[in-house]
Coordinates of C-alpha atoms in Angstrom, one line a residue:
Chain N
X7 CA -4.9 -9.7 47.3
X8 CA -6.8 -8.0 50.3
X9 CA -4.7 -4.8 50.2
X10 CA -5.3 -4.9 46.3
X11 CA -9.1 -4.8 46.7
X12 CA -9.0 -2.0 49.3
X13 CA -6.7 0.1 47.2
X14 CA -8.8 -0.4 44.3
X15 CA -11.9 0.7 46.3
X16 CA -10.2 3.9 47.2
X17 CA -9.2 4.6 43.7
X18 CA -12.7 4.5 42.5
X19 CA -15.3 7.0 43.6
X20 CA -17.4 5.2 45.9
X21 CA -20.6 6.8 44.7
X22 CA -20.5 4.6 41.6
X23 CA -23.1 1.9 41.6
X24 CA -21.6 -1.5 42.5
X25 CA -21.8 -3.0 39.1
X26 CA -19.7 -0.1 37.7
X27 CA -16.9 -0.9 40.1
X28 CA -15.7 -3.9 38.0
X29 CA -13.1 -2.7 35.4
X30 CA -14.2 -5.3 32.9
X31 CA -17.6 -3.8 32.8
X32 CA -16.3 -0.4 32.4
X33 CA -14.2 -1.6 29.5
X34 CA -17.3 -2.9 27.8
X35 CA -19.1 0.4 28.6
X36 CA -16.3 2.4 27.1
X37 CA -16.5 0.3 23.9
X38 CA -20.1 0.3 23.7
X39 CA -20.8 3.6 21.7
X40 CA -18.2 2.6 19.2
X41 CA -19.9 -0.7 18.8
X42 CA -23.3 0.8 18.5
X43 CA -22.2 3.4 16.1
X44 CA -20.4 0.9 13.8
X45 CA -23.2 -1.6 14.0
X46 CA -25.9 1.2 13.0
X47 CA -23.8 3.2 10.5
X48 CA -22.1 0.3 8.8
X49 CA -23.9 -3.0 9.3
X50 CA -27.6 -1.8 9.9
X51 CA -27.1 0.7 6.9
X52 CA -26.0 -1.9 4.6
X53 CA -28.9 -4.0 5.4
X54 CA -31.0 -0.9 4.9
X55 CA -29.4 -0.5 1.6
X56 CA -30.1 -4.2 0.7
X57 CA -33.9 -3.6 1.6
X58 CA -34.2 -0.1 -0.4
X59 CA -32.9 -2.1 -3.4
X60 CA -36.1 -4.2 -3.1
X61 CA -38.5 -1.2 -2.4
X62 CA -40.4 1.1 -4.6
X63 CA -38.4 4.1 -3.6
X64 CA -37.7 5.7 -7.1
X65 CA -38.7 9.2 -6.7
X66 CA -37.6 12.1 -4.0
X67 CA -40.5 11.1 -1.6
X68 CA -39.7 8.2 0.7
X69 CA -41.5 5.0 -0.4
X70 CA -40.5 2.0 1.4
X71 CA -43.0 -0.4 0.0
X72 CA -41.9 -3.9 -1.1
X73 CA -41.2 -4.0 -4.8
X74 CA -39.6 -7.4 -5.1
X75 CA -36.8 -7.6 -7.7
X76 CA -38.1 -4.7 -9.9
X77 CA -35.0 -2.7 -9.4
X78 CA -32.7 -5.6 -9.9
X79 CA -34.4 -6.5 -13.1
X80 CA -34.0 -2.9 -14.2
X81 CA -30.4 -2.9 -13.2
X82 CA -29.6 -6.2 -15.1
X83 CA -31.4 -4.8 -18.2
X84 CA -29.7 -1.5 -18.2
X85 CA -27.1 -1.2 -21.0
X86 CA -25.1 1.4 -18.7
X87 CA -24.7 -1.3 -16.1
X88 CA -23.3 -3.8 -18.6
X89 CA -20.9 -1.0 -19.8
X90 CA -19.7 -0.3 -16.1
X91 CA -19.2 -4.1 -15.6
X92 CA -16.9 -4.1 -18.7
X93 CA -15.4 -0.9 -17.3
X94 CA -14.7 -2.5 -14.0
X95 CA -12.8 -5.5 -15.5
X96 CA -10.7 -3.0 -17.7
X97 CA -10.1 -0.7 -14.8
X98 CA -9.2 -3.4 -12.4
X99 CA -6.9 -5.3 -14.8
X100 CA -5.1 -2.1 -15.9
X101 CA -5.0 -0.4 -12.4
X102 CA -4.0 -3.5 -10.4
X103 CA -1.3 -4.7 -12.7
X104 CA 0.2 -1.2 -13.0
X105 CA 0.2 -0.6 -9.0
X106 CA 1.6 -4.0 -8.5
X107 CA 4.1 -4.2 -11.1
X108 CA 5.4 -0.6 -10.7
X109 CA 5.2 -0.8 -6.9
X110 CA 7.3 -4.0 -6.8
X111 CA 9.8 -2.7 -9.5
X112 CA 10.4 0.6 -7.6
X113 CA 10.7 -1.3 -4.2
X114 CA 13.2 -3.7 -5.6
X115 CA 15.3 -0.9 -7.1
X116 CA 15.1 1.2 -3.9
X117 CA 16.4 -1.8 -1.9
X118 CA 19.5 -1.9 -3.9
X119 CA 21.4 0.6 -1.6
X120 CA 20.4 3.4 -3.9
X121 CA 21.9 6.9 -3.6
X122 CA 19.0 9.3 -3.0
X123 CA 16.7 6.7 -1.7
X124 CA 14.9 9.2 0.5
X125 CA 14.3 11.5 -2.2
X126 CA 12.9 8.8 -4.5
X127 CA 10.6 7.3 -1.9
X128 CA 9.3 10.7 -1.0
X129 CA 8.5 11.5 -4.6
X130 CA 7.0 8.1 -5.4
X131 CA 4.7 8.3 -2.5
X132 CA 3.6 12.0 -2.8
X133 CA 0.6 11.6 -5.0
X134 CA -0.8 9.5 -2.2
X135 CA -1.0 12.5 -0.1
X136 CA -3.3 14.4 -2.2
X137 CA -7.0 13.7 -3.0
X138 CA -8.1 11.6 -5.9
X139 CA -9.9 14.6 -7.1
X140 CA -6.5 16.5 -7.5
X141 CA -5.1 13.5 -9.5
X142 CA -8.3 13.6 -11.8
X143 CA -8.0 17.4 -12.3
X144 CA -4.4 17.2 -13.2
X145 CA -4.4 14.2 -15.4
X146 CA -7.3 15.6 -17.3
X147 CA -5.3 18.5 -18.3
X148 CA -2.4 16.3 -19.3
X149 CA -4.6 14.0 -21.2
X150 CA -6.3 16.6 -23.5
X151 CA -6.1 14.6 -26.7
X152 CA -5.2 17.7 -29.0
X153 CA -2.2 18.6 -26.7
X154 CA -1.0 17.6 -23.4
X155 CA 1.1 14.4 -23.2
X156 CA 0.3 14.1 -26.9
X157 CA 2.5 17.2 -27.6
X158 CA 5.5 15.6 -25.8
X159 CA 4.9 12.4 -28.0
X160 CA 4.8 14.5 -31.1
X161 CA 8.0 16.4 -30.1
X162 CA 9.6 13.0 -29.9
X163 CA 8.9 12.4 -33.3
X164 CA 5.9 10.1 -33.1
X165 CA 3.3 12.7 -34.8
X166 CA 1.0 9.9 -36.0
X167 CA 0.5 8.4 -32.5
X168 CA -2.2 10.6 -31.0
X169 CA -4.3 8.5 -28.3
X170 CA -7.5 9.8 -27.3
X171 CA -6.7 8.9 -23.7
X172 CA -9.9 9.3 -21.5
X173 CA -11.9 10.5 -24.4
X174 CA -11.5 7.1 -26.2
X175 CA -15.0 5.5 -26.7
X176 CA -13.8 2.0 -26.1
X177 CA -10.4 2.1 -24.0
X178 CA -10.9 5.4 -22.1
X179 CA -11.0 3.5 -18.9
X180 CA -7.3 2.3 -19.5
X181 CA -6.3 6.0 -19.6
X182 CA -8.1 6.4 -16.2
X183 CA -6.0 3.6 -14.6
X184 CA -3.0 5.8 -15.2
X185 CA -4.6 8.4 -12.8
X186 CA -5.3 5.8 -10.3
X187 CA -2.0 4.1 -10.6
X188 CA -0.3 7.4 -10.4
X189 CA -1.8 7.7 -6.8
X190 CA -1.5 4.2 -5.5
X191 CA 1.5 2.6 -6.9
X192 CA 3.8 4.5 -4.5
X193 CA 1.6 3.1 -1.6
X194 CA 2.4 -0.5 -3.1
X195 CA 6.0 0.5 -3.5
X196 CA 6.0 1.3 0.2
X197 CA 4.4 -2.1 1.2
X198 CA 6.9 -4.0 -0.8
X199 CA 9.8 -2.0 0.4
X200 CA 8.8 -2.6 4.1
X201 CA 8.4 -6.4 3.1
X202 CA 11.9 -6.5 1.4
X203 CA 13.4 -4.9 4.4
X204 CA 11.9 -7.4 6.8
X205 CA 13.7 -10.3 5.0
X206 CA 16.8 -11.2 6.9
X207 CA 20.2 -10.4 5.3
X208 CA 21.3 -14.0 6.1
X209 CA 18.7 -15.3 3.6
X210 CA 20.1 -13.2 0.8
X211 CA 23.6 -14.0 1.7
X212 CA 22.9 -17.8 1.8
X213 CA 21.2 -17.8 -1.5
X214 CA 24.1 -15.8 -3.0
X215 CA 26.6 -18.3 -1.7
X216 CA 24.5 -21.2 -3.3
X217 CA 25.1 -19.5 -6.6
X218 CA 21.9 -17.7 -7.1
X219 CA 22.0 -14.7 -9.2
X220 CA 19.7 -11.6 -8.9
X221 CA 17.0 -13.0 -10.9
X222 CA 16.9 -16.3 -9.3
X223 CA 17.1 -14.6 -6.0
X224 CA 13.9 -12.9 -6.6
X225 CA 12.2 -15.8 -8.3
X226 CA 13.0 -18.3 -5.7
X227 CA 13.3 -16.3 -2.6
X228 CA 11.9 -12.7 -2.5
X229 CA 8.7 -13.1 -4.5
X230 CA 7.6 -16.2 -2.6
X231 CA 8.4 -14.4 0.7
X232 CA 6.7 -11.3 -0.3
X233 CA 3.4 -13.3 -1.0
X234 CA 1.6 -11.8 2.0
X235 CA 2.5 -8.3 0.6
X236 CA 1.1 -9.2 -2.9
X237 CA -2.1 -10.6 -1.3
X238 CA -2.4 -7.1 0.6
X239 CA -1.7 -5.2 -2.6
X240 CA -4.4 -7.2 -4.6
X241 CA -7.0 -6.8 -2.0
X242 CA -6.4 -3.0 -1.6
X243 CA -6.2 -2.3 -5.3
X244 CA -9.3 -4.7 -5.9
X245 CA -11.3 -2.7 -3.3
X246 CA -10.3 0.4 -4.9
X247 CA -11.2 -0.8 -8.4
X248 CA -14.8 -1.6 -7.1
X249 CA -15.2 1.7 -5.2
X250 CA -13.8 3.9 -8.0
X251 CA -15.8 7.1 -8.0
X252 CA -13.7 10.2 -7.9
X253 CA -12.2 10.2 -11.4
X254 CA -15.3 9.9 -13.5
X255 CA -16.9 12.5 -11.1
X256 CA -14.2 14.8 -12.3
X257 CA -13.5 14.1 -15.8
X258 CA -17.1 12.9 -16.7
X259 CA -18.2 9.5 -18.1
X260 CA -16.7 10.0 -21.5
X261 CA -18.4 9.0 -24.8
X262 CA -20.9 6.2 -24.5
X263 CA -20.1 5.8 -20.7
X264 CA -16.6 4.8 -21.6
X265 CA -15.3 6.0 -18.3
X266 CA -18.1 5.5 -16.1
X267 CA -17.9 3.4 -13.0
X268 CA -20.4 1.4 -10.6
X269 CA -19.7 3.9 -8.0
X270 CA -20.5 7.0 -10.1
X271 CA -23.5 5.2 -11.7
X272 CA -24.7 4.5 -8.2
X273 CA -24.2 8.3 -7.2
X274 CA -26.0 9.6 -10.2
X275 CA -29.0 7.2 -10.1
X276 CA -29.4 7.9 -6.4
X277 CA -28.6 11.5 -5.9
X278 CA -29.2 13.1 -9.3
X279 CA -32.3 11.1 -10.6
X280 CA -33.7 10.2 -7.0
X281 CA -33.9 6.5 -8.3
X282 CA -33.1 5.4 -4.7
X283 CA -34.0 1.7 -5.3
X284 CA -31.8 1.4 -8.3
X285 CA -29.0 3.0 -6.7
X286 CA -29.3 0.9 -3.6
X287 CA -29.2 -2.2 -6.1
X288 CA -25.9 -0.8 -7.3
X289 CA -24.5 -0.3 -4.0
X290 CA -25.7 -3.7 -2.8
X291 CA -23.9 -5.3 -5.9
X292 CA -20.6 -3.3 -5.1
X293 CA -20.9 -4.7 -1.5
X294 CA -21.4 -8.2 -2.7
X295 CA -18.4 -7.9 -5.1
X296 CA -16.1 -6.7 -2.2
X297 CA -16.9 -9.5 0.3
X298 CA -15.2 -12.4 -1.5
X299 CA -12.3 -10.1 -2.1
X300 CA -11.8 -8.8 1.5
X301 CA -13.0 -11.6 3.7
X302 CA -10.3 -14.5 2.9
X303 CA -7.7 -11.6 3.1
X304 CA -8.8 -10.6 6.7
X305 CA -9.3 -14.1 7.9
X306 CA -5.7 -14.9 6.8
X307 CA -4.3 -11.9 8.5
X308 CA -5.8 -12.6 11.6
X309 CA -5.0 -16.2 11.7
X310 CA -1.2 -15.2 11.2
X311 CA -1.5 -12.6 13.9
X312 CA -2.9 -15.2 16.4
X313 CA 0.1 -17.4 15.8
Chain J
X4 CA 34.0 -2.6 -12.0
X5 CA 33.1 -4.3 -15.2
X6 CA 31.2 -2.4 -17.9
X7 CA 27.9 -4.3 -17.7
X8 CA 27.8 -3.7 -14.0
X9 CA 28.2 0.0 -14.7
X10 CA 25.5 -0.4 -17.4
X11 CA 23.1 -2.1 -14.8
X12 CA 24.0 0.5 -12.3
X13 CA 23.1 3.4 -14.5
X14 CA 20.0 1.6 -15.9
X15 CA 18.7 1.5 -12.2
X16 CA 19.0 5.2 -11.8
X17 CA 17.5 5.8 -15.3
X18 CA 14.4 3.8 -14.3
X19 CA 14.3 5.6 -10.9
X20 CA 14.7 8.9 -12.4
X21 CA 12.0 8.3 -15.1
X22 CA 9.4 7.2 -12.6
X23 CA 10.3 10.2 -10.5
X24 CA 9.5 12.3 -13.5
X25 CA 6.1 10.6 -14.0
X26 CA 5.2 11.2 -10.3
X27 CA 6.2 14.8 -10.5
X28 CA 5.0 15.8 -13.8
X29 CA 1.2 16.5 -12.7
X30 CA 2.5 18.6 -10.0
X31 CA 4.9 20.5 -12.3
X32 CA 2.1 21.2 -14.9
X33 CA -0.1 22.3 -12.0
X34 CA 2.1 24.9 -10.9
X35 CA 3.0 26.1 -14.6
X36 CA -0.6 26.4 -15.4
X37 CA -1.5 28.0 -12.1
X38 CA 1.2 30.6 -12.6
X39 CA -0.4 31.7 -16.1
X40 CA -3.2 34.2 -16.5
X41 CA -6.2 33.0 -18.2
X42 CA -5.4 34.6 -21.7
X43 CA -2.0 32.7 -21.9
X44 CA -3.9 29.2 -21.2
X45 CA -3.9 27.0 -24.3
X46 CA -3.5 23.4 -24.3
X47 CA -1.0 23.8 -27.0
X48 CA 1.3 25.8 -24.5
X49 CA 0.8 23.5 -21.7
X50 CA 4.5 22.8 -21.5
X51 CA 5.8 26.4 -22.1
X52 CA 7.2 28.5 -19.1
X53 CA 4.9 31.3 -17.9
X54 CA 6.0 34.6 -19.6
X55 CA 6.2 36.2 -16.2
X56 CA 5.5 35.3 -12.5
X57 CA 1.8 35.8 -12.2
X58 CA 0.0 34.9 -9.1
X59 CA -3.3 36.2 -10.3
X60 CA -4.7 32.8 -10.7
X61 CA -3.9 31.6 -7.4
X62 CA -5.3 34.8 -5.9
X63 CA -8.5 34.3 -7.9
X64 CA -8.8 30.7 -7.0
X65 CA -8.4 31.5 -3.4
X66 CA -11.0 34.2 -3.5
X67 CA -13.5 31.7 -4.8
X68 CA -12.4 28.8 -2.5
X69 CA -11.3 30.4 0.8
X70 CA -14.6 29.5 2.6
X71 CA -14.2 26.0 1.3
X72 CA -10.7 25.8 2.6
X73 CA -11.7 26.8 6.1
X74 CA -14.7 24.5 6.0
X75 CA -12.2 21.7 5.4
X76 CA -10.2 22.9 8.4
X77 CA -13.2 23.2 10.5
X78 CA -14.2 19.5 9.5
X79 CA -10.7 18.0 9.5
X80 CA -9.5 19.1 13.0
X81 CA -12.6 17.9 15.2
X82 CA -13.0 14.9 13.0
X83 CA -9.5 13.8 13.3
X84 CA -9.2 14.6 17.1
X85 CA -12.5 12.7 18.0
X86 CA -11.7 9.7 15.8
X87 CA -8.3 9.5 17.2
X88 CA -9.3 9.7 20.8
X89 CA -12.0 7.1 20.3
X90 CA -9.5 4.9 18.6
X91 CA -7.1 5.3 21.5
X92 CA -9.9 4.0 24.2
X93 CA -11.1 1.3 21.9
X94 CA -7.7 0.0 21.2
X95 CA -6.8 0.0 24.8
X96 CA -10.0 -2.1 25.4
X97 CA -9.3 -4.6 22.6
X98 CA -5.7 -5.0 23.5
X99 CA -5.8 -5.1 27.3
X100 CA -9.4 -5.7 28.4
X101 CA -10.4 -8.3 25.7
X102 CA -13.6 -9.9 26.7
X103 CA -15.5 -12.9 25.0
X104 CA -16.3 -11.9 21.4
X105 CA -14.1 -8.8 21.4
X106 CA -11.8 -10.2 18.7
X107 CA -15.1 -10.7 16.5
X108 CA -16.1 -7.1 17.2
X109 CA -12.7 -5.8 16.1
X110 CA -13.0 -8.1 13.0
X111 CA -16.2 -6.8 12.1
X112 CA -14.8 -3.3 12.6
X113 CA -12.0 -3.7 10.1
X114 CA -14.2 -5.6 7.7
X115 CA -16.5 -2.7 7.3
X116 CA -13.5 -0.5 6.8
X117 CA -12.7 -2.4 3.5
X118 CA -16.2 -2.2 1.9
X119 CA -17.2 0.6 -0.4
X120 CA -18.8 3.6 0.9
X121 CA -21.7 3.5 -1.6
X122 CA -23.1 0.7 0.5
X123 CA -24.0 3.0 3.4
X124 CA -24.7 6.4 1.6
X125 CA -28.6 6.4 1.1
X126 CA -29.3 5.5 4.9
X127 CA -26.6 8.0 6.0
X128 CA -28.3 10.7 4.0
X129 CA -31.8 9.6 5.4
X130 CA -30.5 9.3 9.1
X131 CA -28.7 12.9 8.8
X132 CA -31.9 14.3 7.4
X133 CA -33.7 12.9 10.3
X134 CA -31.2 14.3 12.8
X135 CA -31.4 17.6 11.1
X136 CA -27.7 17.2 10.4
X137 CA -27.9 16.8 6.6
X138 CA -26.2 19.7 4.5
X139 CA -24.4 20.8 7.7
X140 CA -20.7 20.8 8.6
X141 CA -21.5 19.0 11.9
X142 CA -23.3 16.1 10.0
X143 CA -20.1 15.6 8.0
X144 CA -18.0 15.7 11.0
X145 CA -20.1 13.1 12.8
X146 CA -19.9 10.8 9.8
X147 CA -16.1 11.1 9.7
X148 CA -15.9 10.4 13.4
X149 CA -17.9 7.2 13.0
X150 CA -16.4 5.9 9.9
X151 CA -12.9 6.7 11.3
X152 CA -13.6 4.4 14.3
X153 CA -12.4 1.2 12.5
X154 CA -9.1 2.4 11.4
X155 CA -8.1 4.3 14.5
X156 CA -9.1 1.4 16.6
X157 CA -7.1 -1.0 14.5
X158 CA -4.1 1.3 14.7
X159 CA -4.0 1.8 18.3
X160 CA -4.9 -1.9 19.0
X161 CA -1.8 -2.9 17.1
X162 CA 0.2 -0.7 19.0
X163 CA -1.2 -1.4 22.4
X164 CA -1.0 -5.1 21.9
X165 CA 2.8 -4.6 21.7
X166 CA 2.8 -3.0 25.3
X167 CA 3.7 -5.8 27.6
X168 CA 0.8 -7.2 29.7
X169 CA 3.2 -7.1 32.7
X170 CA 3.0 -3.4 32.9
X171 CA -0.7 -3.3 33.1
X172 CA -0.9 -6.3 35.7
X173 CA 1.7 -4.5 37.9
X174 CA -0.4 -1.4 38.1
X175 CA -3.4 -3.4 38.6
X176 CA -1.6 -4.6 41.8
X177 CA -0.8 -1.0 42.7
X178 CA -4.6 -0.6 42.7
X179 CA -5.1 1.2 39.5
X180 CA -8.3 0.7 37.7
X181 CA -9.4 0.9 34.1
X182 CA -8.8 4.7 33.7
X183 CA -5.9 4.7 36.0
X184 CA -4.0 2.3 34.0
X185 CA -5.0 4.2 30.8
X186 CA -3.9 7.4 32.2
X187 CA -0.6 6.3 33.9
X188 CA 0.7 3.5 31.7
X189 CA -1.0 3.6 28.3
X190 CA -1.4 7.3 27.6
X191 CA 2.3 8.3 28.3
X192 CA 3.4 5.6 25.8
X193 CA 0.8 6.6 23.2
X194 CA 2.5 9.9 21.9
X195 CA 4.0 8.5 18.7
X196 CA 0.9 6.6 18.0
X197 CA -1.5 9.5 18.5
X198 CA 0.8 11.3 15.9
X199 CA 0.5 8.5 13.4
X200 CA -3.3 8.2 13.8
X201 CA -3.8 12.0 13.9
X202 CA -1.7 12.4 10.7
X203 CA -3.5 9.5 9.0
X204 CA -6.9 10.7 9.9
X205 CA -6.2 14.5 8.9
X206 CA -5.0 13.3 5.4
X207 CA -7.8 11.0 4.9
X208 CA -10.7 13.4 6.1
X209 CA -9.1 16.3 4.2
X210 CA -8.9 14.4 1.0
X211 CA -12.3 12.7 1.4
X212 CA -14.7 13.3 -1.6
X213 CA -17.7 10.9 -1.8
X214 CA -19.4 11.6 1.6
X215 CA -18.3 15.3 1.4
X216 CA -20.1 15.6 -2.0
X217 CA -23.2 13.8 -0.9
X218 CA -23.6 15.4 2.6
X219 CA -22.3 18.8 1.8
X220 CA -23.0 19.4 -1.9
X221 CA -23.8 23.0 -1.2
X222 CA -21.1 25.1 -2.8
X223 CA -20.9 27.6 0.4
X224 CA -20.6 24.7 2.9
X225 CA -18.6 22.3 1.0
X226 CA -14.9 21.3 1.6
X227 CA -12.1 21.8 -0.8
X228 CA -12.4 18.6 -2.6
X229 CA -15.9 19.4 -3.7
X230 CA -14.8 23.0 -4.4
X231 CA -12.4 21.6 -7.0
X232 CA -15.2 19.5 -8.5
X233 CA -17.1 22.9 -9.0
X234 CA -14.3 24.6 -10.6
X235 CA -13.9 21.7 -13.1
X236 CA -17.7 21.8 -14.0
X237 CA -17.8 25.4 -15.0
X238 CA -18.9 25.9 -18.7
X239 CA -15.6 26.9 -20.3
X240 CA -12.9 25.3 -18.1
X241 CA -10.6 27.6 -16.6
X242 CA -7.6 25.4 -16.4
X243 CA -5.5 27.9 -14.6
X244 CA -8.1 28.4 -11.8
X245 CA -8.4 24.7 -11.6
X246 CA -4.8 23.9 -11.2
X247 CA -4.5 26.6 -8.8
X248 CA -7.3 25.3 -6.7
X249 CA -6.1 21.8 -6.9
X250 CA -2.7 23.0 -5.6
X251 CA -4.1 25.2 -2.8
X252 CA -6.3 22.1 -1.8
X253 CA -3.1 19.9 -1.7
X254 CA -0.9 22.3 0.2
X255 CA -1.8 21.1 3.8
X256 CA -1.6 17.5 3.1
X257 CA 1.6 17.7 1.1
X258 CA 3.1 19.8 4.0
X259 CA 2.2 17.2 6.5
X260 CA 3.5 14.5 4.3
X261 CA 6.8 16.2 3.7
X262 CA 7.3 17.2 7.3
X263 CA 6.0 14.1 9.0
X264 CA 6.7 11.6 6.2
X265 CA 7.7 8.9 8.9
X266 CA 4.4 8.9 10.6
X267 CA 2.5 9.0 7.3
X268 CA 4.4 5.8 6.3
X269 CA 3.8 4.1 9.6
X270 CA 0.0 4.8 9.4
X271 CA 0.1 3.3 5.8
X272 CA 1.9 0.1 6.9
X273 CA -0.1 -0.6 10.1
X274 CA -3.4 0.4 8.4
X275 CA -3.1 -2.0 5.5
X276 CA -2.4 -4.7 8.1
X277 CA 1.1 -5.3 6.9
X278 CA 3.2 -3.3 9.2

């Protein structure tokens, strides 16, 4: 013990003040800038956003006087907000189900000792490597109602089936879910594939010996065991649905705000119309929506890791 | 092999190939359209092969966005390096020098990572203006460094937690202090994790759009993602330029993905907390 202390004293410059010679304190000191940065730039900023939402700041010049619920009342009465809420539900349903169903299906297929697995896996995940802006740009071109995919559909003989895709005044949002799922379903596939690969072979063999067919195997063994992966996928796609911003920013908000989102509405109110208070109310609303989605997930993951 | 087995086998491949086509079609159409000159662009000919190989659209798009491309490089490299290095130090503290409450701090880091960016945008702009960094490349770099801290710290923490404590204790007995252990034990083991986190951060920063648009909306200073947006909001949509621009903007991240797919995959699994 004695030699330990003297050796340590040598390894540290004797010039350092005494309180800095304690490694535990150095550790806290190293972490401190990050703690401060995250505390300020994430948590204080969120609190600040909440405050701006009850301030009078609705023009370019800063005005932080208290306004009560004025912005919130305006938000709740804004028809565009109502459309955006409906759009969020449409998007979340379409996007989450596509990502999870396709992701699971592809992972299950790839887990079947497929020839060319690396090729398929690489292709499925490739859209995730590009920006959402690229997805919006390419799909906008593919979904031009007068041509694009509709040409392919017509060539297949369904000339009367001409969906308006993202231009549809009611269901445009569903067309946008395809752009989102194109990017993220491969990610979900990767999560499920890793989950499937982590299931021990003995379990599968035991179930097969017990006479389980493929469907029973998935229903009673794999799907229950993959529940944590499904939880992850739900949280990630759910958070993605709430934060959705890139695609409407590229393809526009469509007829009657059919493809508008909360994220884009917030952006326009704040940075195009200088209605900071209203924008902050939308942002706060988005935060409040996210918390019940993310919090239970993180708590369960941490609890598991501690065990 | 019975016939229904054969059928099941070929159905599997048919589904996989159909989905491969689904994922590849947008890339295919981008390349096809990018190779056509403007006068040949018509949405009715979207599926037609270009009449001849014409790189004019790519050249034109590049001429209009080369500044943005280099802006992206200038933003991504320092942003990724700084946030990765910070993550390594933080992960080391969280994993090996945990103190009372450090788990809570890590929890709050990760929690913040999952919340929508819109929640911090207005104060971010305000503070950057106050610091004289609004509309400047350095302002965006700083933002990426800070908002990268949670994910990089988490990724390194998860790796360092798997490094046996005995190694650290042994070098404590040898007289190493906080930085000595980091340099002699932790850093030499961290190469692969640096690669994973570096690849992840490069890709995320390169592809980021919301903060870039808000902080660096000015077309001359904007990164590539914002440049693509500017192509798409021109009066008449020059589809060929847009597709060429989108492809050019994707080349670096696709190259990284194809060359370092394993690292990319590890970042994905660890970062979503399911690795």
